[in-house]
Amino acid sequence: MKMERRTLLCAAAAASSCIPWPAWALSEPVSSPASLLGRLDAGRLTPLSGQVKSREGELRYPAWLEGDWRASCRSAGFEMPLGARFVDPELIAEASRAAPRQYALRFVAAPGQPPAGQPELSVRQDRRFNHVEEERALISTQGFVVERGAYACDAAHPHGLSVLTILDTAAGPSRPGSASSGSMDPGGSGAMGPGGSSFEATPTFRFEEELEVLWTAWDTTELGGTFATSELTAQRVLLPAPGQAMAEEAGTSFLELLWRFERPAGAPTERPARVRARYRVAQYLGLPGVPAAASATPAARNLARQAAGQAVSILDYELVMERLVVDTE
């Protein structure tokens, strides 16, 4: 199975620049307030978790983001601040490919009270829905199928854990007369080739993708309808382990996910029809206070030491979010 295709979140989206870009989005300047928002333009990044205490619970968002949105996403750049030797070659290859990307996003009312002194932060992401929709948009042409998603935010995962079950329908061609190894999807059958020769059907392979949020922050200096968030995450690819109670970790990526949302000038303050967003994915080889991944090789651990906590790759995206209005009549 080609597991290297799934070891980095959003790798396939790096060059998704083929969606037509509305003229209104190109004509408006992007504000650049300091603090957390400045990380979206910085050339080098180190995790804030070693300096700033995490917010409690799930990320919160302003009330004007509540609702369903259609997001059009395009690439805005790919950087390797420490050089290519620190970056997975598969990510570099994916970053050079262009593909259109469009998907749905949903923000819903958050349970409980807003943070003290910030009553406007009354919304959270619908994490299960958003993770499924975004991932489906990424992998629909790569032989993967997102079968289902689950989400939990509890004492064990205070900032949230999202889990996808993914079916790889192109796990690798079988040779004539041979059986493929791995966890094949039951129901695969042999077939007859030219001249009556038999061969095994291409197997399928089911695995899980976890996205655990380890640390969160949001910008408290909302200026003119601009709001930013940051979260440090661990993405793990888990394979089925026959005879074992727990799945086997095949790969882990440590990522900082940075967002900036902006209401267009003059838009309604409560339910804007359109929102611009900037999305940055920074990959680290390790995070402060977080043990190395169980799957990390000695070479990978050595690279992590050399990276000294700095981001090794940075992928930037720009989004146009258009509100979906549901007709209730």
mmCIF file of C-alpha atoms in Angstrom:
data_model
loop_
_atom_site.group_PDB
_atom_site.id
_atom_site.type_symbol
_atom_site.label_atom_id
_atom_site.label_comp_id
_atom_site.label_asym_id
_atom_site.label_seq_id
_atom_site.Cartn_x
_atom_site.Cartn_y
_atom_site.Cartn_z
ATOM 1 C CA MET A 1 0.000 0.000 0.000
ATOM 2 C CA LYS A 2 1.283 3.438 -0.875
ATOM 3 C CA MET A 3 1.076 4.870 2.628
ATOM 4 C CA GLU A 4 3.510 7.652 1.801
ATOM 5 C CA ARG A 5 0.633 9.316 -0.046
ATOM 6 C CA ARG A 6 -1.111 10.005 3.255
ATOM 7 C CA THR A 7 1.636 10.977 5.696
ATOM 8 C CA LEU A 8 1.133 14.734 5.482
ATOM 9 C CA LEU A 9 -2.111 16.605 5.901
ATOM 10 C CA CYS A 10 -3.060 18.801 2.911
ATOM 11 C CA ALA A 11 -0.030 17.852 0.816
ATOM 12 C CA ALA A 12 -2.158 17.318 -2.269
ATOM 13 C CA ALA A 13 -3.719 20.762 -1.860
ATOM 14 C CA ALA A 14 -0.465 22.661 -2.225
ATOM 15 C CA ALA A 15 -1.041 23.564 -5.863
ATOM 16 C CA SER A 16 -4.826 23.775 -5.931
ATOM 17 C CA SER A 17 -4.920 27.002 -7.918
ATOM 18 C CA CYS A 18 -7.312 26.239 -10.753
ATOM 19 C CA ILE A 19 -10.575 27.456 -9.213
ATOM 20 C CA PRO A 20 -11.753 30.747 -10.760
ATOM 21 C CA TRP A 21 -11.079 33.603 -8.315
ATOM 22 C CA PRO A 22 -13.896 36.155 -7.891
ATOM 23 C CA ALA A 23 -12.918 39.702 -8.838
ATOM 24 C CA TRP A 24 -14.070 41.078 -5.478
ATOM 25 C CA ALA A 25 -11.494 38.920 -3.689
ATOM 26 C CA LEU A 26 -8.617 40.267 -5.769
ATOM 27 C CA SER A 27 -9.504 43.910 -5.329
ATOM 28 C CA GLU A 28 -9.481 44.155 -1.548
ATOM 29 C CA PRO A 29 -6.242 44.698 0.381
ATOM 30 C CA VAL A 30 -5.269 42.209 3.069
ATOM 31 C CA SER A 31 -4.712 43.716 6.486
ATOM 32 C CA SER A 32 -1.575 42.696 8.404
ATOM 33 C CA PRO A 33 -1.974 43.326 12.132
ATOM 34 C CA ALA A 34 0.821 42.141 14.394
ATOM 35 C CA SER A 35 0.876 39.362 17.026
ATOM 36 C CA LEU A 36 -0.548 35.992 15.955
ATOM 37 C CA LEU A 37 -1.585 37.305 12.541
ATOM 38 C CA GLY A 38 2.042 38.080 11.719
ATOM 39 C CA ARG A 39 2.845 34.351 11.693
ATOM 40 C CA LEU A 40 0.953 34.018 8.424
ATOM 41 C CA ASP A 41 3.638 36.069 6.648
ATOM 42 C CA ALA A 42 6.760 35.064 8.590
ATOM 43 C CA GLY A 43 9.525 33.332 6.645
ATOM 44 C CA ARG A 44 10.593 31.206 9.615
ATOM 45 C CA LEU A 45 8.465 29.755 12.377
ATOM 46 C CA THR A 46 8.960 28.013 15.707
ATOM 47 C CA PRO A 47 6.097 26.638 17.826
ATOM 48 C CA LEU A 48 4.491 29.058 20.260
ATOM 49 C CA SER A 49 3.591 26.275 22.670
ATOM 50 C CA GLY A 50 6.934 26.600 24.423
ATOM 51 C CA GLN A 51 6.203 30.278 25.178
ATOM 52 C CA VAL A 52 2.426 30.704 25.379
ATOM 53 C CA LYS A 53 -0.090 28.693 27.375
ATOM 54 C CA SER A 54 -2.780 26.993 25.328
ATOM 55 C CA ARG A 55 -6.350 28.235 25.357
ATOM 56 C CA GLU A 56 -8.754 25.924 27.125
ATOM 57 C CA GLY A 57 -10.985 23.586 25.177
ATOM 58 C CA GLU A 58 -11.829 23.875 21.496
ATOM 59 C CA LEU A 59 -10.905 26.799 19.308
ATOM 60 C CA ARG A 60 -13.510 29.565 19.368
ATOM 61 C CA TYR A 61 -14.513 31.788 16.458
ATOM 62 C CA PRO A 62 -16.521 35.019 16.082
ATOM 63 C CA ALA A 63 -20.289 34.753 15.670
ATOM 64 C CA TRP A 64 -20.157 36.117 12.110
ATOM 65 C CA LEU A 65 -18.605 32.819 10.929
ATOM 66 C CA GLU A 66 -21.590 30.726 12.044
ATOM 67 C CA GLY A 67 -23.282 28.882 9.184
ATOM 68 C CA ASP A 68 -22.505 26.780 6.105
ATOM 69 C CA TRP A 69 -19.968 27.921 3.523
ATOM 70 C CA ARG A 70 -18.649 26.920 0.111
ATOM 71 C CA ALA A 71 -14.868 27.363 0.168
ATOM 72 C CA SER A 72 -12.767 27.803 -2.968
ATOM 73 C CA CYS A 73 -9.092 27.240 -2.231
ATOM 74 C CA ARG A 74 -5.950 28.016 -4.201
ATOM 75 C CA SER A 75 -2.252 27.716 -3.471
ATOM 76 C CA ALA A 76 -0.399 30.852 -2.375
ATOM 77 C CA GLY A 77 3.097 29.402 -1.984
ATOM 78 C CA PHE A 78 5.335 26.578 -0.777
ATOM 79 C CA GLU A 79 8.573 27.120 1.140
ATOM 80 C CA MET A 80 11.266 24.928 2.674
ATOM 81 C CA PRO A 81 13.026 27.292 5.121
ATOM 82 C CA LEU A 82 15.774 24.803 6.045
ATOM 83 C CA GLY A 83 16.191 23.182 2.645
ATOM 84 C CA ALA A 84 14.780 20.182 0.800
ATOM 85 C CA ARG A 85 16.619 17.538 2.825
ATOM 86 C CA PHE A 86 14.298 18.198 5.779
ATOM 87 C CA VAL A 87 11.115 17.671 3.743
ATOM 88 C CA ASP A 88 9.388 14.472 2.675
ATOM 89 C CA PRO A 89 10.019 14.036 -1.093
ATOM 90 C CA GLU A 90 6.378 13.051 -1.523
ATOM 91 C CA LEU A 91 5.272 16.434 -0.207
ATOM 92 C CA ILE A 92 7.653 18.237 -2.574
ATOM 93 C CA ALA A 93 6.246 16.254 -5.508
ATOM 94 C CA GLU A 94 2.641 16.942 -4.501
ATOM 95 C CA ALA A 95 3.359 20.649 -4.071
ATOM 96 C CA SER A 96 4.279 20.907 -7.757
ATOM 97 C CA ARG A 97 0.953 19.523 -8.983
ATOM 98 C CA ALA A 98 -2.044 21.724 -9.675
ATOM 99 C CA ALA A 99 -5.599 20.594 -8.967
ATOM 100 C CA PRO A 100 -8.836 22.517 -8.317
ATOM 101 C CA ARG A 101 -10.165 22.296 -4.798
ATOM 102 C CA GLN A 102 -13.574 23.255 -3.517
ATOM 103 C CA TYR A 103 -15.382 21.996 -0.440
ATOM 104 C CA ALA A 104 -17.886 22.859 2.277
ATOM 105 C CA LEU A 105 -17.147 24.293 5.720
ATOM 106 C CA ARG A 106 -19.491 24.552 8.691
ATOM 107 C CA PHE A 107 -19.319 26.612 11.891
ATOM 108 C CA VAL A 108 -21.877 26.016 14.636
ATOM 109 C CA ALA A 109 -22.819 27.458 18.008
ATOM 110 C CA ALA A 110 -20.372 26.359 20.699
ATOM 111 C CA PRO A 111 -21.638 24.775 23.902
ATOM 112 C CA GLY A 112 -21.195 26.586 27.180
ATOM 113 C CA GLN A 113 -20.283 30.193 27.781
ATOM 114 C CA PRO A 114 -17.893 32.219 25.566
ATOM 115 C CA PRO A 115 -14.456 33.024 27.003
ATOM 116 C CA ALA A 116 -14.476 35.688 29.693
ATOM 117 C CA GLY A 117 -14.485 39.158 28.188
ATOM 118 C CA GLN A 118 -15.008 37.858 24.633
ATOM 119 C CA PRO A 119 -18.749 37.257 24.191
ATOM 120 C CA GLU A 120 -18.422 37.446 20.404
ATOM 121 C CA LEU A 121 -16.458 34.163 20.338
ATOM 122 C CA SER A 122 -19.549 31.968 20.469
ATOM 123 C CA VAL A 123 -18.863 29.613 17.545
ATOM 124 C CA ARG A 124 -16.787 26.487 16.934
ATOM 125 C CA GLN A 125 -15.977 24.388 13.890
ATOM 126 C CA ASP A 126 -18.082 21.347 13.070
ATOM 127 C CA ARG A 127 -14.862 19.336 13.112
ATOM 128 C CA ARG A 128 -16.213 16.015 11.903
ATOM 129 C CA PHE A 129 -18.031 17.599 8.970
ATOM 130 C CA ASN A 130 -15.146 19.899 7.997
ATOM 131 C CA HIS A 131 -12.482 17.198 8.229
ATOM 132 C CA VAL A 132 -14.511 14.810 6.068
ATOM 133 C CA GLU A 133 -15.361 17.449 3.459
ATOM 134 C CA GLU A 134 -11.824 18.804 3.150
ATOM 135 C CA GLU A 135 -10.240 15.384 2.974
ATOM 136 C CA ARG A 136 -12.696 14.181 0.361
ATOM 137 C CA ALA A 137 -11.828 17.186 -1.779
ATOM 138 C CA LEU A 138 -8.125 16.372 -1.428
ATOM 139 C CA ILE A 139 -8.126 12.671 -2.172
ATOM 140 C CA SER A 140 -11.111 12.017 -4.425
ATOM 141 C CA THR A 141 -8.892 11.630 -7.509
ATOM 142 C CA GLN A 142 -6.149 9.630 -5.809
ATOM 143 C CA GLY A 143 -7.892 6.308 -5.302
ATOM 144 C CA PHE A 144 -8.941 7.045 -1.707
ATOM 145 C CA VAL A 145 -12.478 7.094 -0.296
ATOM 146 C CA VAL A 146 -13.380 8.709 3.026
ATOM 147 C CA GLU A 147 -15.905 6.269 4.439
ATOM 148 C CA ARG A 148 -16.755 7.983 7.726
ATOM 149 C CA GLY A 149 -15.540 10.416 10.340
ATOM 150 C CA ALA A 150 -15.745 10.778 14.095
ATOM 151 C CA TYR A 151 -14.900 13.563 16.524
ATOM 152 C CA ALA A 152 -14.410 13.799 20.287
ATOM 153 C CA CYS A 153 -13.579 16.638 22.642
ATOM 154 C CA ASP A 154 -13.283 15.273 26.164
ATOM 155 C CA ALA A 155 -10.926 14.923 29.118
ATOM 156 C CA ALA A 156 -8.595 12.696 27.099
ATOM 157 C CA HIS A 157 -8.575 15.120 24.154
ATOM 158 C CA PRO A 158 -9.360 18.565 25.622
ATOM 159 C CA HIS A 159 -8.762 20.410 22.329
ATOM 160 C CA GLY A 160 -10.363 17.800 20.079
ATOM 161 C CA LEU A 161 -9.555 14.610 18.158
ATOM 162 C CA SER A 162 -10.873 13.894 14.669
ATOM 163 C CA VAL A 163 -10.647 10.417 13.138
ATOM 164 C CA LEU A 164 -11.315 9.433 9.530
ATOM 165 C CA THR A 165 -11.687 5.912 8.192
ATOM 166 C CA ILE A 166 -10.240 5.835 4.671
ATOM 167 C CA LEU A 167 -10.375 3.141 2.015
ATOM 168 C CA ASP A 168 -7.403 2.940 -0.351
ATOM 169 C CA THR A 169 -8.810 1.439 -3.546
ATOM 170 C CA ALA A 170 -5.420 1.479 -5.279
ATOM 171 C CA ALA A 171 -3.288 -0.257 -2.705
ATOM 172 C CA GLY A 172 -1.079 -1.715 -5.409
ATOM 173 C CA PRO A 173 -1.487 -3.969 -8.436
ATOM 174 C CA SER A 174 -1.229 -7.721 -7.916
ATOM 175 C CA ARG A 175 0.908 -9.855 -10.121
ATOM 176 C CA PRO A 176 -0.736 -12.682 -12.070
ATOM 177 C CA GLY A 177 -1.236 -15.680 -9.886
ATOM 178 C CA SER A 178 0.002 -13.978 -6.705
ATOM 179 C CA ALA A 179 -1.755 -12.992 -3.524
ATOM 180 C CA SER A 180 -1.238 -9.529 -2.079
ATOM 181 C CA SER A 181 -0.305 -8.985 1.538
ATOM 182 C CA GLY A 182 -1.927 -6.493 3.881
ATOM 183 C CA SER A 183 -5.448 -6.080 5.156
ATOM 184 C CA MET A 184 -7.482 -6.675 2.052
ATOM 185 C CA ASP A 185 -11.088 -5.637 1.987
ATOM 186 C CA PRO A 186 -13.170 -8.807 2.167
ATOM 187 C CA GLY A 187 -15.044 -9.434 -1.015
ATOM 188 C CA GLY A 188 -12.092 -9.075 -3.371
ATOM 189 C CA SER A 189 -12.120 -11.801 -5.967
ATOM 190 C CA GLY A 190 -9.946 -13.248 -8.646
ATOM 191 C CA ALA A 191 -10.529 -12.457 -12.305
ATOM 192 C CA MET A 192 -9.709 -13.977 -15.680
ATOM 193 C CA GLY A 193 -7.171 -12.328 -17.935
ATOM 194 C CA PRO A 194 -6.540 -12.745 -21.684
ATOM 195 C CA GLY A 195 -6.294 -16.369 -22.725
ATOM 196 C CA GLY A 196 -7.969 -17.575 -19.566
ATOM 197 C CA SER A 197 -5.032 -16.802 -17.219
ATOM 198 C CA SER A 198 -6.082 -15.980 -13.683
ATOM 199 C CA PHE A 199 -4.909 -13.050 -11.577
ATOM 200 C CA GLU A 200 -5.784 -11.472 -8.258
ATOM 201 C CA ALA A 201 -8.008 -8.405 -8.286
ATOM 202 C CA THR A 202 -6.357 -5.216 -7.040
ATOM 203 C CA PRO A 203 -6.808 -5.258 -3.250
ATOM 204 C CA THR A 204 -8.246 -2.471 -1.174
ATOM 205 C CA PHE A 205 -6.837 -1.335 2.160
ATOM 206 C CA ARG A 206 -8.637 0.387 4.996
ATOM 207 C CA PHE A 207 -6.817 2.618 7.495
ATOM 208 C CA GLU A 208 -7.443 5.506 9.874
ATOM 209 C CA GLU A 209 -6.192 9.070 9.917
ATOM 210 C CA GLU A 210 -6.162 10.886 13.256
ATOM 211 C CA LEU A 211 -5.882 14.630 13.694
ATOM 212 C CA GLU A 212 -5.314 15.516 17.357
ATOM 213 C CA VAL A 213 -5.171 19.155 18.434
ATOM 214 C CA LEU A 214 -2.483 19.595 21.098
ATOM 215 C CA TRP A 215 -2.432 23.386 21.617
ATOM 216 C CA THR A 216 -4.662 26.271 20.540
ATOM 217 C CA ALA A 217 -4.626 30.056 20.370
ATOM 218 C CA TRP A 218 -6.693 32.808 18.826
ATOM 219 C CA ASP A 219 -5.801 36.399 18.174
ATOM 220 C CA THR A 220 -7.362 38.788 20.670
ATOM 221 C CA THR A 221 -6.731 41.923 18.612
ATOM 222 C CA GLU A 222 -9.560 41.591 16.118
ATOM 223 C CA LEU A 223 -9.137 44.572 13.808
ATOM 224 C CA GLY A 224 -11.780 45.611 11.330
ATOM 225 C CA GLY A 225 -13.357 42.159 11.028
ATOM 226 C CA THR A 226 -10.091 40.188 10.995
ATOM 227 C CA PHE A 227 -9.644 37.131 13.195
ATOM 228 C CA ALA A 228 -6.810 34.578 13.401
ATOM 229 C CA THR A 229 -6.261 31.190 15.013
ATOM 230 C CA SER A 230 -3.381 28.781 15.479
ATOM 231 C CA GLU A 231 -3.386 25.155 16.530
ATOM 232 C CA LEU A 232 -0.551 22.670 16.911
ATOM 233 C CA THR A 233 -1.597 19.211 15.829
ATOM 234 C CA ALA A 234 -0.374 15.665 15.454
ATOM 235 C CA GLN A 235 -1.622 13.772 12.413
ATOM 236 C CA ARG A 236 -1.234 10.021 12.645
ATOM 237 C CA VAL A 237 -1.825 7.353 10.026
ATOM 238 C CA LEU A 238 -2.925 4.132 11.752
ATOM 239 C CA LEU A 239 -2.889 0.692 10.131
ATOM 240 C CA PRO A 240 -4.887 -2.320 11.274
ATOM 241 C CA ALA A 241 -2.803 -4.665 13.415
ATOM 242 C CA PRO A 242 -4.208 -8.216 13.272
ATOM 243 C CA GLY A 243 -4.387 -9.814 16.676
ATOM 244 C CA GLN A 244 -3.690 -6.570 18.547
ATOM 245 C CA ALA A 245 -6.113 -4.373 20.442
ATOM 246 C CA MET A 246 -4.577 -1.150 19.098
ATOM 247 C CA ALA A 247 -3.821 -0.039 15.558
ATOM 248 C CA GLU A 248 -0.229 0.342 14.420
ATOM 249 C CA GLU A 249 1.133 3.846 13.865
ATOM 250 C CA ALA A 250 2.544 4.083 10.331
ATOM 251 C CA GLY A 251 3.502 7.754 10.375
ATOM 252 C CA THR A 252 3.052 10.967 12.353
ATOM 253 C CA SER A 253 3.297 14.577 11.210
ATOM 254 C CA PHE A 254 3.444 17.592 13.543
ATOM 255 C CA LEU A 255 1.659 20.556 11.985
ATOM 256 C CA GLU A 256 0.736 24.103 12.894
ATOM 257 C CA LEU A 257 -2.527 25.132 11.246
ATOM 258 C CA LEU A 258 -2.880 28.917 11.001
ATOM 259 C CA TRP A 259 -6.025 30.685 9.802
ATOM 260 C CA ARG A 260 -6.930 34.305 9.174
ATOM 261 C CA PHE A 261 -10.550 35.216 8.393
ATOM 262 C CA GLU A 262 -11.576 38.627 7.036
ATOM 263 C CA ARG A 263 -14.967 40.177 6.395
ATOM 264 C CA PRO A 264 -14.978 42.334 3.247
ATOM 265 C CA ALA A 265 -15.215 46.066 3.913
ATOM 266 C CA GLY A 266 -18.835 47.132 4.251
ATOM 267 C CA ALA A 267 -20.131 43.578 4.741
ATOM 268 C CA PRO A 268 -22.824 42.942 7.366
ATOM 269 C CA THR A 269 -21.278 42.451 10.781
ATOM 270 C CA GLU A 270 -23.556 39.531 11.713
ATOM 271 C CA ARG A 271 -23.962 37.408 8.556
ATOM 272 C CA PRO A 272 -21.533 38.427 5.805
ATOM 273 C CA ALA A 273 -22.229 36.725 2.470
ATOM 274 C CA ARG A 274 -18.521 36.327 1.722
ATOM 275 C CA VAL A 275 -15.383 35.948 3.797
ATOM 276 C CA ARG A 276 -11.763 35.842 2.707
ATOM 277 C CA ALA A 277 -9.389 33.481 4.466
ATOM 278 C CA ARG A 278 -5.694 32.757 4.560
ATOM 279 C CA TYR A 279 -4.582 29.245 5.552
ATOM 280 C CA ARG A 280 -1.012 28.234 6.409
ATOM 281 C CA VAL A 281 0.230 24.713 7.177
ATOM 282 C CA ALA A 282 3.666 24.607 8.810
ATOM 283 C CA GLN A 283 5.331 21.246 9.385
ATOM 284 C CA TYR A 284 7.665 20.590 12.307
ATOM 285 C CA LEU A 285 9.765 17.499 12.962
ATOM 286 C CA GLY A 286 9.003 17.787 16.670
ATOM 287 C CA LEU A 287 7.069 19.895 19.170
ATOM 288 C CA PRO A 288 8.116 21.128 22.626
ATOM 289 C CA GLY A 289 7.212 18.596 25.307
ATOM 290 C CA VAL A 290 5.771 16.095 22.802
ATOM 291 C CA PRO A 291 7.520 12.683 22.549
ATOM 292 C CA ALA A 292 8.885 11.656 19.180
ATOM 293 C CA ALA A 293 6.553 9.547 17.069
ATOM 294 C CA ALA A 294 6.782 5.813 17.662
ATOM 295 C CA SER A 295 7.421 5.331 13.937
ATOM 296 C CA ALA A 296 10.345 7.798 13.804
ATOM 297 C CA THR A 297 13.564 6.233 12.510
ATOM 298 C CA PRO A 298 17.041 7.135 13.837
ATOM 299 C CA ALA A 299 17.584 9.237 10.694
ATOM 300 C CA ALA A 300 14.320 11.088 11.289
ATOM 301 C CA ARG A 301 15.224 11.773 14.912
ATOM 302 C CA ASN A 302 18.592 13.144 13.802
ATOM 303 C CA LEU A 303 16.923 15.485 11.309
ATOM 304 C CA ALA A 304 14.587 16.680 14.055
ATOM 305 C CA ARG A 305 17.569 17.571 16.223
ATOM 306 C CA GLN A 306 19.164 19.484 13.355
ATOM 307 C CA ALA A 307 15.935 21.373 12.648
ATOM 308 C CA ALA A 308 16.113 22.648 16.245
ATOM 309 C CA GLY A 309 12.371 23.239 16.504
ATOM 310 C CA GLN A 310 12.003 25.286 13.314
ATOM 311 C CA ALA A 311 9.342 24.657 10.672
ATOM 312 C CA VAL A 312 10.756 22.638 7.769
ATOM 313 C CA SER A 313 7.969 23.296 5.259
ATOM 314 C CA ILE A 314 5.313 25.979 4.905
ATOM 315 C CA LEU A 315 2.296 25.683 2.604
ATOM 316 C CA ASP A 316 0.102 28.734 2.066
ATOM 317 C CA TYR A 317 -3.425 28.879 0.695
ATOM 318 C CA GLU A 318 -6.006 31.558 0.017
ATOM 319 C CA LEU A 319 -9.716 30.875 0.275
ATOM 320 C CA VAL A 320 -12.933 32.545 -0.749
ATOM 321 C CA MET A 321 -15.813 31.464 1.478
ATOM 322 C CA GLU A 322 -19.351 32.088 0.205
ATOM 323 C CA ARG A 323 -22.267 31.595 2.542
ATOM 324 C CA LEU A 324 -24.738 28.894 1.580
ATOM 325 C CA VAL A 325 -28.272 30.194 2.107
ATOM 326 C CA VAL A 326 -30.797 27.468 2.844
ATOM 327 C CA ASP A 327 -34.260 28.122 1.377
ATOM 328 C CA THR A 328 -36.767 27.178 4.072
ATOM 329 C CA GLU A 329 -39.903 27.946 2.086
#
